[in-house]
Amino acid sequence: KKPAGETKVAVIGGGPGGYVAAIRAAQLGGKVTLIEKNKLGGTCLNVGCIPTKAILHAAEALTEAKEMAEYGIHIEVKNVDWKQVQAKKNAITAQLVGGVTGLMKANKIQVVEGTASFASKDTLAVLKKDGTKENMTFDKIIIAAGSVPAVPPIPGVKENANCVDSTGALSFEEIPKSLLVIGGGVIGIELATAYSKFGTEVTVVEAAPKLLPMMDGELTAQLRKLMEAKGVKIMTDAKVQSVEAAAVGAKVNVEIGGKVQPFAAEKVLVAVGRRTDTEALGLDAVGIANDRGRITVNDKMETNVPNVYAIGDCLGKVMLAHVASAQGEVAAENALGENAVYNGATNPSCVYTDPEFAGVGLTEEKAKEMGIAYQVGKFPLMANGKSLIMNGGVGSIKFIIGTEYKEVLGVHILGPRATDLIGECALAIGMEATVEDIIAAIHAHPTVTEAVREAALAAEKRAIHIP
Ligand code: FAD
């Protein structure tokens, strides 16, 4: 085993998995090279988490401006300068990418602009952006190649210029008058929320019986009703058969209940999921185990090939930035001789809707499926002062508690700041907290966090603010 200072580590991909892995490896003394074919920050910073939230923030401000009338504040919105929305979004993205570039320098990580593929188990062939090629040999290699939008085999999608993926939908030239979203997963639902706030007529078509398959069903149903009440048309158990050209936009043929119905839309967002971006790596040539491009790893993020690790979206499992980063730290630590293990139990899922939706741990459906004895605690945000101030008390919090040991199995929040509130719940699950631990912590007043405690109290049938 080499001393850390002599261990040459390669990281393929500069997304939230790769750049975090690179920093962690450098902190532990590794000599780190990060190879990125496109832009540092990966999907997340350039065409994912950050740009979507910037657009959603603008959309929310627009809604809030209207809703402030309830407080006697009458704001007249003259117009939405879409070019400026785009410019602000791009500026935020550029600032964050610049921040990552700075972090690479500060940690003495060599960044190579180019595409990497395996020449052998320890050597990468790098085709650099300047056209030159170089073979580089390393002691450890961490693959963080990420993912790209999947294109479904729906006739007409590829040919129609009005069909875009999430990247296209983040940089429309103008706000579309109508948008049909194929896929009711997180990306589809977030962009549906944003554009409907900008006045776009939005229709969501989902093949499964429910939206957001990984989220708690009861709260998802609540969210659906709220979205519908705001004018988003949602169809589940509905399959897009084909897309045809139209004089304006596209005609989308959707099968619902055995009948095919046409829907006209100016733009069509195809958001049916993402696929791993591992083709260029040449995994099979060096025997790195994968399932159709999805790299197989153990809980130390090790592949079957010694000294080669893989993390993040390129595993094709949980495609979330914070998961990629957490796995990145584990891979880097193991590459530098530590003994770290990835545990996904505390991983929160967040959806930036109105109100926000977040969950961690087991859903009620999952607890049932696993045959675990559980009790539920629910608290409506209508009974929480801060929520009432912020959004009229829309939403609720739901705890799933193990009956035998009273441990927190899962928490699901639909409400203002849900994506921030879920942090406490992730900590609770990580520490194997019981419902009594949540109850024992005094939660500040007036906050939405009080409702987290109240939902825990409700699981014990002792909530204070509901009858
Ligand atoms: P990526 O971010 O995809 O980075 C991989 C990098 O590797 C890319 O930069 C790519 O160019 C590079 N690369 C690939 N192959 C090679 C090669 N052979 N050589 C050199 N470089 C290579 N997640 C959240 O947690 N929260 C959100 O709110 C959220 N919102 C999202 C919204 C949208 C619209 C999208 C599309 C995604 C969103 N995600 C969100 C998912 C999140 O962006 C990804 O889970 C995350 O970026 C994965 O990180 P990664 O490092 O594994 O891969």
Coordinates of C-alpha atoms and ligand atoms in Angstrom, one line a residue:
K1 CA 0.0 0.0 0.0
K2 CA 1.4 3.4 -1.0
P3 CA 1.4 6.4 1.4
A4 CA -1.6 8.7 0.6
G5 CA 0.7 11.4 -0.8
E6 CA 1.8 9.0 -3.5
T7 CA -1.6 7.5 -4.4
K8 CA -2.7 8.7 -7.8
V9 CA -6.4 9.0 -7.9
A10 CA -8.5 9.6 -11.1
V11 CA -12.1 10.8 -10.9
I12 CA -14.1 10.5 -14.2
G13 CA -16.8 13.2 -14.2
G14 CA -17.1 16.5 -12.4
G15 CA -20.7 16.4 -11.2
P16 CA -21.7 16.4 -7.5
G17 CA -20.5 12.8 -7.2
G18 CA -17.1 13.4 -8.9
Y19 CA -16.1 16.8 -7.7
V20 CA -16.9 15.8 -4.1
A21 CA -15.0 12.6 -4.4
A22 CA -12.0 14.5 -5.8
I23 CA -12.0 17.0 -2.9
R24 CA -12.3 14.2 -0.3
A25 CA -9.5 12.2 -1.9
A26 CA -7.3 15.4 -1.9
Q27 CA -8.2 16.1 1.7
L28 CA -6.9 12.6 2.5
G29 CA -3.6 13.3 0.7
G30 CA -4.3 11.7 -2.7
K31 CA -2.8 13.2 -5.9
V32 CA -6.0 13.7 -7.7
T33 CA -6.9 14.2 -11.4
L34 CA -10.4 14.9 -12.4
I35 CA -11.4 14.4 -16.0
E36 CA -14.5 16.1 -17.3
K37 CA -15.8 16.0 -20.8
N38 CA -18.2 18.8 -20.5
K39 CA -18.5 21.3 -17.6
L40 CA -17.6 21.0 -13.9
G41 CA -20.7 20.7 -11.8
G42 CA -22.2 18.1 -14.0
T43 CA -25.9 17.7 -14.5
C44 CA -26.8 19.1 -11.1
L45 CA -25.2 22.6 -11.5
N46 CA -25.6 23.0 -15.2
V47 CA -28.8 21.4 -16.3
G48 CA -30.4 19.9 -13.2
C49 CA -31.0 20.8 -9.6
I50 CA -29.8 24.4 -9.6
P51 CA -31.3 25.8 -12.9
T52 CA -34.7 24.1 -12.1
K53 CA -34.8 25.7 -8.7
A54 CA -33.8 29.1 -10.1
I55 CA -36.7 29.0 -12.5
L56 CA -39.0 27.7 -9.8
H57 CA -37.9 30.5 -7.5
A58 CA -38.9 33.1 -10.2
A59 CA -42.2 31.3 -10.7
E60 CA -42.9 31.3 -7.0
A61 CA -42.2 35.0 -6.6
L62 CA -44.8 35.6 -9.3
T63 CA -47.4 33.6 -7.4
E64 CA -46.5 35.2 -4.2
A65 CA -46.8 38.7 -5.7
K66 CA -50.4 37.8 -6.6
E67 CA -51.1 36.1 -3.2
M68 CA -49.9 39.0 -1.2
A69 CA -53.2 40.7 -1.9
E70 CA -54.6 38.7 0.9
Y71 CA -52.3 40.7 3.2
G72 CA -53.5 43.9 1.6
I73 CA -50.3 44.3 -0.5
H74 CA -51.3 44.8 -4.1
I75 CA -48.4 44.2 -6.4
E76 CA -48.9 44.8 -10.1
V77 CA -46.7 42.5 -12.1
K78 CA -46.1 44.4 -15.4
N79 CA -44.6 41.5 -17.3
V80 CA -42.2 38.6 -17.0
D81 CA -39.0 39.3 -18.8
W82 CA -38.2 35.7 -19.7
K83 CA -34.7 36.6 -21.0
Q84 CA -33.9 38.1 -17.6
V85 CA -35.2 34.9 -15.9
Q86 CA -32.8 32.9 -18.1
A87 CA -30.0 35.3 -17.5
K88 CA -30.4 35.2 -13.7
K89 CA -30.6 31.3 -13.8
N90 CA -27.4 31.2 -16.0
A91 CA -25.6 33.6 -13.7
I92 CA -26.3 31.5 -10.6
T93 CA -25.2 28.4 -12.5
A94 CA -22.0 30.1 -13.7
Q95 CA -21.2 31.3 -10.2
L96 CA -21.6 27.9 -8.7
V97 CA -19.5 26.3 -11.5
G98 CA -16.9 29.0 -10.8
G99 CA -17.0 28.0 -7.2
V100 CA -16.3 24.4 -8.0
T101 CA -13.4 25.5 -10.2
G102 CA -12.0 27.4 -7.3
L103 CA -12.4 24.4 -5.0
M104 CA -10.4 22.3 -7.5
K105 CA -7.6 24.8 -7.4
A106 CA -7.6 25.2 -3.7
N107 CA -7.4 21.4 -3.2
K108 CA -4.6 21.1 -5.9
I109 CA -6.8 18.8 -8.0
Q110 CA -5.6 18.7 -11.6
V111 CA -8.6 19.1 -13.9
V112 CA -8.3 17.7 -17.4
E113 CA -10.9 18.7 -20.0
G114 CA -11.6 15.6 -22.0
T115 CA -13.3 12.3 -22.4
A116 CA -11.9 9.3 -20.5
S117 CA -12.2 5.6 -21.4
F118 CA -10.5 2.6 -20.0
A119 CA -7.4 1.5 -21.9
S120 CA -6.7 -1.1 -19.2
K121 CA -7.8 -1.7 -15.6
D122 CA -5.5 1.1 -14.3
T123 CA -5.0 3.3 -17.4
L124 CA -7.3 5.8 -18.8
A125 CA -7.2 7.0 -22.4
V126 CA -8.1 10.6 -22.4
L127 CA -9.3 12.4 -25.5
K128 CA -8.7 16.0 -24.6
K129 CA -10.8 18.9 -25.7
D130 CA -7.8 20.3 -27.6
G131 CA -7.8 17.1 -29.8
T132 CA -4.8 15.5 -28.2
K133 CA -4.8 12.0 -26.7
E134 CA -3.0 10.9 -23.5
N135 CA -2.9 7.6 -21.6
M136 CA -2.8 8.2 -17.9
T137 CA -2.1 5.5 -15.3
F138 CA -3.6 5.7 -11.7
D139 CA -3.6 3.7 -8.5
K140 CA -7.3 4.3 -8.0
I141 CA -10.1 5.2 -10.3
I142 CA -13.5 6.6 -9.3
I143 CA -16.1 6.6 -12.0
A144 CA -18.7 9.3 -11.6
A145 CA -19.9 9.5 -15.2
G146 CA -23.5 10.4 -14.3
S147 CA -26.6 10.2 -16.6
V148 CA -28.4 11.8 -19.5
P149 CA -32.1 12.1 -20.3
A150 CA -33.6 8.8 -21.6
V151 CA -35.5 9.0 -24.9
P152 CA -38.5 6.7 -24.9
P153 CA -39.3 4.7 -28.1
I154 CA -42.5 6.7 -28.8
P155 CA -42.9 7.3 -32.5
G156 CA -42.5 10.9 -33.5
V157 CA -40.6 12.1 -30.4
K158 CA -37.1 12.1 -31.9
E159 CA -38.3 13.8 -35.1
N160 CA -40.3 16.6 -33.5
A161 CA -38.4 19.7 -32.7
N162 CA -41.1 20.7 -30.2
C163 CA -40.3 17.7 -28.1
V164 CA -37.6 18.6 -25.6
D165 CA -35.9 17.0 -22.6
S166 CA -35.4 18.7 -19.3
T167 CA -32.3 20.6 -20.6
G168 CA -34.4 22.0 -23.4
A169 CA -37.2 22.9 -21.1
L170 CA -34.9 24.9 -18.9
S171 CA -33.9 27.2 -21.7
F172 CA -37.1 27.7 -23.8
E173 CA -36.8 30.8 -26.0
E174 CA -40.1 32.0 -24.7
I175 CA -42.6 30.8 -22.1
P176 CA -44.7 28.3 -24.0
K177 CA -48.5 28.8 -24.1
S178 CA -49.1 25.1 -23.6
L179 CA -46.9 22.3 -22.4
L180 CA -47.6 18.6 -22.3
V181 CA -45.3 16.7 -19.9
I182 CA -44.7 13.0 -20.6
G183 CA -43.8 11.5 -17.2
G184 CA -45.1 12.4 -13.7
G185 CA -41.7 11.9 -11.9
V186 CA -39.8 14.5 -10.0
I187 CA -38.4 16.4 -13.0
G188 CA -41.8 16.4 -14.9
I189 CA -43.7 17.6 -11.8
E190 CA -41.2 20.3 -10.9
L191 CA -41.2 21.8 -14.4
A192 CA -45.0 21.4 -14.7
T193 CA -45.2 23.4 -11.4
A194 CA -42.9 26.1 -12.7
Y195 CA -44.5 26.7 -16.1
S196 CA -48.0 26.6 -14.8
K197 CA -47.1 29.5 -12.5
F198 CA -45.8 31.4 -15.5
G199 CA -49.2 31.0 -17.1
T200 CA -48.5 28.0 -19.4
E201 CA -51.4 25.6 -19.8
V202 CA -49.8 22.4 -18.5
T203 CA -50.9 18.7 -19.0
V204 CA -49.1 15.9 -17.3
V205 CA -49.4 12.4 -18.7
E206 CA -48.2 9.5 -16.5
A207 CA -48.3 5.8 -17.5
A208 CA -48.4 4.5 -13.9
P209 CA -51.4 4.8 -11.7
K210 CA -49.8 7.5 -9.5
L211 CA -47.4 10.4 -9.8
L212 CA -44.0 10.3 -8.0
P213 CA -43.8 6.6 -7.5
M214 CA -41.3 6.7 -4.6
M215 CA -43.2 9.2 -2.5
D216 CA -45.9 8.5 0.1
G217 CA -49.1 7.7 -1.7
E218 CA -51.5 9.6 0.6
L219 CA -49.5 12.9 0.4
T220 CA -48.9 12.4 -3.3
A221 CA -52.7 12.3 -3.8
Q222 CA -53.0 15.5 -1.8
L223 CA -50.4 17.2 -3.9
R224 CA -52.1 16.0 -7.1
K225 CA -55.4 17.6 -6.0
L226 CA -53.6 20.9 -5.1
M227 CA -51.9 20.9 -8.6
E228 CA -55.2 20.2 -10.3
A229 CA -56.9 23.0 -8.3
K230 CA -54.3 25.4 -9.7
G231 CA -55.1 24.3 -13.2
V232 CA -52.6 21.6 -14.0
K233 CA -54.3 18.8 -15.9
I234 CA -53.0 15.4 -14.7
M235 CA -53.7 12.1 -16.3
T236 CA -52.4 8.8 -14.8
D237 CA -52.8 5.3 -16.3
A238 CA -52.3 7.2 -19.5
K239 CA -49.8 6.2 -22.2
V240 CA -48.5 8.4 -24.9
Q241 CA -48.8 6.4 -28.2
S242 CA -47.2 8.8 -30.6
V243 CA -46.4 12.4 -31.3
E244 CA -47.3 14.0 -34.6
A245 CA -46.4 17.3 -36.3
A246 CA -49.0 20.0 -36.1
A247 CA -49.3 23.5 -37.6
V248 CA -48.3 24.9 -34.1
G249 CA -46.4 22.7 -31.7
A250 CA -47.3 19.0 -31.7
K251 CA -50.2 16.6 -31.5
V252 CA -49.8 14.0 -28.8
N253 CA -51.9 10.9 -28.9
V254 CA -52.6 9.5 -25.5
E255 CA -54.3 6.2 -24.7
I256 CA -56.6 6.5 -21.7
G257 CA -59.0 3.7 -20.7
G258 CA -58.5 1.9 -24.0
K259 CA -59.2 5.0 -26.1
V260 CA -56.7 7.2 -27.9
Q261 CA -57.2 10.9 -27.5
P262 CA -55.3 13.7 -29.2
F263 CA -53.8 16.6 -27.2
A264 CA -52.4 19.7 -28.8
A265 CA -49.4 21.4 -27.1
E266 CA -46.9 24.1 -28.2
K267 CA -44.1 22.2 -26.5
V268 CA -43.7 18.6 -25.2
L269 CA -41.4 17.8 -22.3
V270 CA -40.2 14.3 -22.4
A271 CA -39.3 13.4 -18.7
V272 CA -39.5 9.7 -18.5
G273 CA -36.3 9.2 -16.6
R274 CA -32.6 9.2 -17.2
R275 CA -30.1 6.6 -18.4
T276 CA -26.4 6.1 -17.4
D277 CA -23.8 7.8 -19.5
T278 CA -21.2 5.0 -19.5
E279 CA -21.0 3.9 -23.1
A280 CA -17.8 5.8 -23.9
L281 CA -16.0 4.3 -20.9
G282 CA -15.5 0.9 -22.4
L283 CA -16.5 -0.9 -19.2
D284 CA -16.9 -4.4 -20.8
A285 CA -13.5 -4.3 -22.4
V286 CA -11.8 -4.2 -18.9
G287 CA -14.5 -6.4 -17.3
I288 CA -16.2 -3.9 -15.0
A289 CA -19.5 -5.5 -14.1
N290 CA -22.5 -3.6 -15.2
D291 CA -26.1 -4.2 -16.1
R292 CA -26.7 -2.5 -19.5
G293 CA -24.4 0.4 -18.5
R294 CA -25.4 0.6 -14.9
I295 CA -22.3 -0.1 -12.9
T296 CA -22.5 -2.7 -10.1
V297 CA -20.9 -1.8 -6.8
N298 CA -20.9 -3.0 -3.2
D299 CA -21.7 -0.7 -0.2
K300 CA -18.0 0.5 -0.2
M301 CA -18.7 1.7 -3.8
E302 CA -16.2 -0.8 -5.1
T303 CA -16.7 -2.4 -8.5
N304 CA -15.7 -6.0 -9.2
V305 CA -12.3 -4.7 -10.5
P306 CA -9.9 -3.9 -7.7
N307 CA -9.1 -0.2 -7.2
V308 CA -12.0 0.9 -9.4
Y309 CA -15.0 2.5 -7.7
A310 CA -18.2 3.9 -9.1
I311 CA -20.7 6.4 -7.6
G312 CA -23.8 8.5 -8.3
D313 CA -26.1 8.4 -11.3
C314 CA -23.9 6.0 -13.3
L315 CA -25.0 3.2 -10.9
G316 CA -28.6 3.8 -12.3
K317 CA -30.2 3.5 -8.9
V318 CA -31.0 6.5 -6.8
M319 CA -30.3 9.5 -9.1
L320 CA -29.9 12.3 -6.7
A321 CA -27.1 14.8 -6.2
H322 CA -26.8 14.3 -2.5
V323 CA -26.6 10.6 -2.9
A324 CA -23.9 11.0 -5.5
S325 CA -21.9 13.2 -3.1
A326 CA -22.4 10.9 -0.2
Q327 CA -21.2 8.0 -2.3
G328 CA -18.3 10.1 -3.6
E329 CA -17.0 10.7 0.0
V330 CA -17.2 6.9 0.7
A331 CA -15.4 6.0 -2.5
A332 CA -12.6 8.5 -1.9
E333 CA -12.1 7.4 1.7
N334 CA -11.9 3.7 0.7
A335 CA -9.5 4.6 -2.2
L336 CA -7.3 6.3 0.3
G337 CA -7.2 3.2 2.7
E338 CA -10.1 4.0 5.0
N339 CA -13.1 1.7 5.6
A340 CA -16.2 3.6 4.8
V341 CA -19.6 2.2 4.0
Y342 CA -22.5 4.0 2.2
N343 CA -25.8 3.8 4.0
G344 CA -28.8 5.1 2.1
A345 CA -31.3 4.9 5.0
T346 CA -31.0 8.7 5.7
N347 CA -31.4 9.7 2.1
P348 CA -34.2 12.3 1.7
S349 CA -36.3 12.6 -1.5
C350 CA -37.4 16.1 -2.2
V351 CA -39.8 17.5 -4.8
Y352 CA -39.9 21.3 -5.3
T353 CA -43.6 21.7 -5.8
D354 CA -46.0 24.2 -4.2
P355 CA -46.0 23.4 -1.4
E356 CA -42.8 21.4 -1.2
F357 CA -42.8 17.7 -0.7
A358 CA -40.2 15.7 1.0
G359 CA -39.8 12.2 2.5
V360 CA -37.2 10.1 4.2
G361 CA -37.2 6.5 5.3
L362 CA -40.1 4.1 4.7
T363 CA -43.4 5.1 3.1
E364 CA -46.5 3.6 4.5
E365 CA -46.8 1.4 1.4
K366 CA -43.2 0.1 1.9
A367 CA -43.8 -0.6 5.6
K368 CA -46.9 -2.6 4.6
E369 CA -45.1 -4.4 1.9
M370 CA -42.3 -5.4 4.3
G371 CA -44.8 -6.6 6.8
I372 CA -43.5 -4.3 9.6
A373 CA -46.0 -3.4 12.4
Y374 CA -46.3 0.4 12.3
Q375 CA -48.4 3.2 13.6
V376 CA -49.0 6.5 11.8
G377 CA -49.1 10.0 13.2
K378 CA -50.6 12.8 11.0
F379 CA -50.8 16.5 11.5
P380 CA -52.5 18.9 9.2
L381 CA -50.6 22.2 8.7
M382 CA -53.9 24.1 9.0
A383 CA -53.4 23.7 12.7
N384 CA -49.8 25.1 12.6
G385 CA -49.6 28.9 13.0
K386 CA -46.5 29.5 10.9
S387 CA -47.9 27.4 8.0
L388 CA -51.1 29.4 8.2
I389 CA -49.1 32.6 7.8
M390 CA -47.0 31.2 5.0
N391 CA -49.3 29.4 2.7
G392 CA -52.8 29.3 4.3
G393 CA -52.0 26.0 6.2
V394 CA -51.9 23.8 3.1
G395 CA -50.2 20.4 3.6
S396 CA -49.6 17.8 6.3
I397 CA -46.9 15.8 8.0
K398 CA -46.9 12.1 8.5
F399 CA -44.8 9.9 10.7
I400 CA -44.4 6.1 10.3
I401 CA -43.4 4.6 13.7
G402 CA -42.4 1.0 14.4
T403 CA -45.0 -0.4 16.8
E404 CA -42.6 -2.6 18.8
Y405 CA -39.6 -0.3 19.4
K406 CA -41.3 3.1 18.6
E407 CA -38.4 3.9 16.2
V408 CA -38.9 6.5 13.5
L409 CA -39.3 4.5 10.2
G410 CA -40.3 7.3 7.9
V411 CA -41.4 10.9 7.8
H412 CA -43.3 12.5 4.9
I413 CA -43.9 16.2 4.6
L414 CA -46.1 18.2 2.2
G415 CA -45.8 21.8 3.2
P416 CA -43.8 25.0 3.2
R417 CA -40.1 24.4 3.6
A418 CA -40.6 20.6 3.6
T419 CA -37.3 20.1 1.8
D420 CA -35.5 21.9 4.7
L421 CA -37.6 20.3 7.5
I422 CA -36.7 16.8 6.3
G423 CA -33.1 17.3 7.6
E424 CA -34.2 16.8 11.2
C425 CA -36.1 13.6 10.2
A426 CA -33.1 12.2 8.3
L427 CA -31.0 12.8 11.4
A428 CA -33.6 11.0 13.5
I429 CA -33.5 8.0 11.2
G430 CA -29.7 8.0 11.1
M431 CA -29.6 8.0 14.9
E432 CA -32.3 5.4 15.1
A433 CA -34.3 7.8 17.1
T434 CA -37.6 6.9 18.7
V435 CA -40.8 8.9 18.5
E436 CA -40.1 10.0 22.1
D437 CA -36.7 11.5 21.0
I438 CA -38.5 13.7 18.6
I439 CA -41.1 14.6 21.2
A440 CA -38.4 15.3 23.8
A441 CA -36.7 18.0 21.6
I442 CA -38.3 21.4 22.1
H443 CA -39.2 22.8 18.8
A444 CA -39.3 26.7 18.5
H445 CA -42.5 28.6 18.1
P446 CA -43.8 29.8 15.7
T447 CA -42.2 27.5 13.1
V448 CA -43.3 24.7 10.8
T449 CA -40.9 22.4 12.8
E450 CA -43.5 22.5 15.6
A451 CA -45.7 20.5 13.3
V452 CA -43.0 17.8 12.9
R453 CA -43.2 17.3 16.7
E454 CA -47.0 17.5 16.6
A455 CA -47.1 14.7 14.0
A456 CA -44.8 12.6 16.2
L457 CA -47.2 13.3 19.1
A458 CA -50.1 12.3 16.9
A459 CA -48.4 8.9 16.4
E460 CA -48.7 8.5 20.1
K461 CA -52.3 9.8 20.1
R462 CA -51.3 12.9 22.1
A463 CA -51.2 15.8 19.6
I464 CA -52.0 19.0 21.3
H465 CA -53.4 21.2 18.5
I466 CA -55.8 18.7 16.9
P467 CA -58.8 17.2 18.6
Ligands
FAD1 P1 -23.6 14.1 -13.2 O1 -24.0 15.3 -12.5 O2 -24.4 13.6 -14.4 O3 -22.1 14.3 -13.6 C1 -21.4 13.4 -14.5 C2 -20.3 14.1 -15.2 O4 -19.5 13.2 -15.8 C3 -20.9 15.0 -16.3 O5 -20.4 16.3 -16.1 C4 -20.3 14.4 -17.6 O6 -20.0 15.3 -18.6 C5 -19.1 13.7 -17.1 N1 -18.7 12.5 -17.9 C6 -19.5 11.5 -18.3 N2 -18.7 10.6 -18.9 C7 -17.5 11.0 -19.0 C8 -16.2 10.6 -19.6 N3 -16.2 9.4 -20.2 N4 -15.1 11.3 -19.4 C9 -15.2 12.5 -18.8 N5 -16.3 13.0 -18.2 C10 -17.4 12.3 -18.3 N6 -31.0 15.8 -7.8 C11 -31.2 16.3 -6.5 O7 -30.7 15.7 -5.6 N7 -32.0 17.4 -6.3 C12 -32.7 18.0 -7.3 O8 -33.4 19.0 -7.0 C13 -32.5 17.6 -8.6 N8 -33.1 18.2 -9.6 C14 -32.8 17.8 -10.9 C15 -33.4 18.4 -12.0 C16 -33.2 18.0 -13.3 C17 -33.9 18.7 -14.4 C18 -32.3 16.9 -13.5 C19 -32.0 16.5 -14.9 C20 -31.7 16.3 -12.5 C21 -31.9 16.7 -11.1 N9 -31.3 16.0 -10.1 C22 -31.6 16.5 -8.8 C23 -30.5 14.9 -10.3 C24 -29.0 15.3 -10.1 O9 -28.7 16.3 -11.1 C25 -28.1 14.1 -10.4 O10 -28.5 13.0 -9.5 C26 -26.6 14.4 -10.1 O11 -26.2 15.4 -10.9 C27 -25.8 13.1 -10.3 O12 -24.5 13.5 -10.0 P2 -23.3 12.6 -10.7 O13 -22.0 13.3 -10.2 O14 -23.5 11.2 -10.4 O15 -23.5 12.8 -12.3

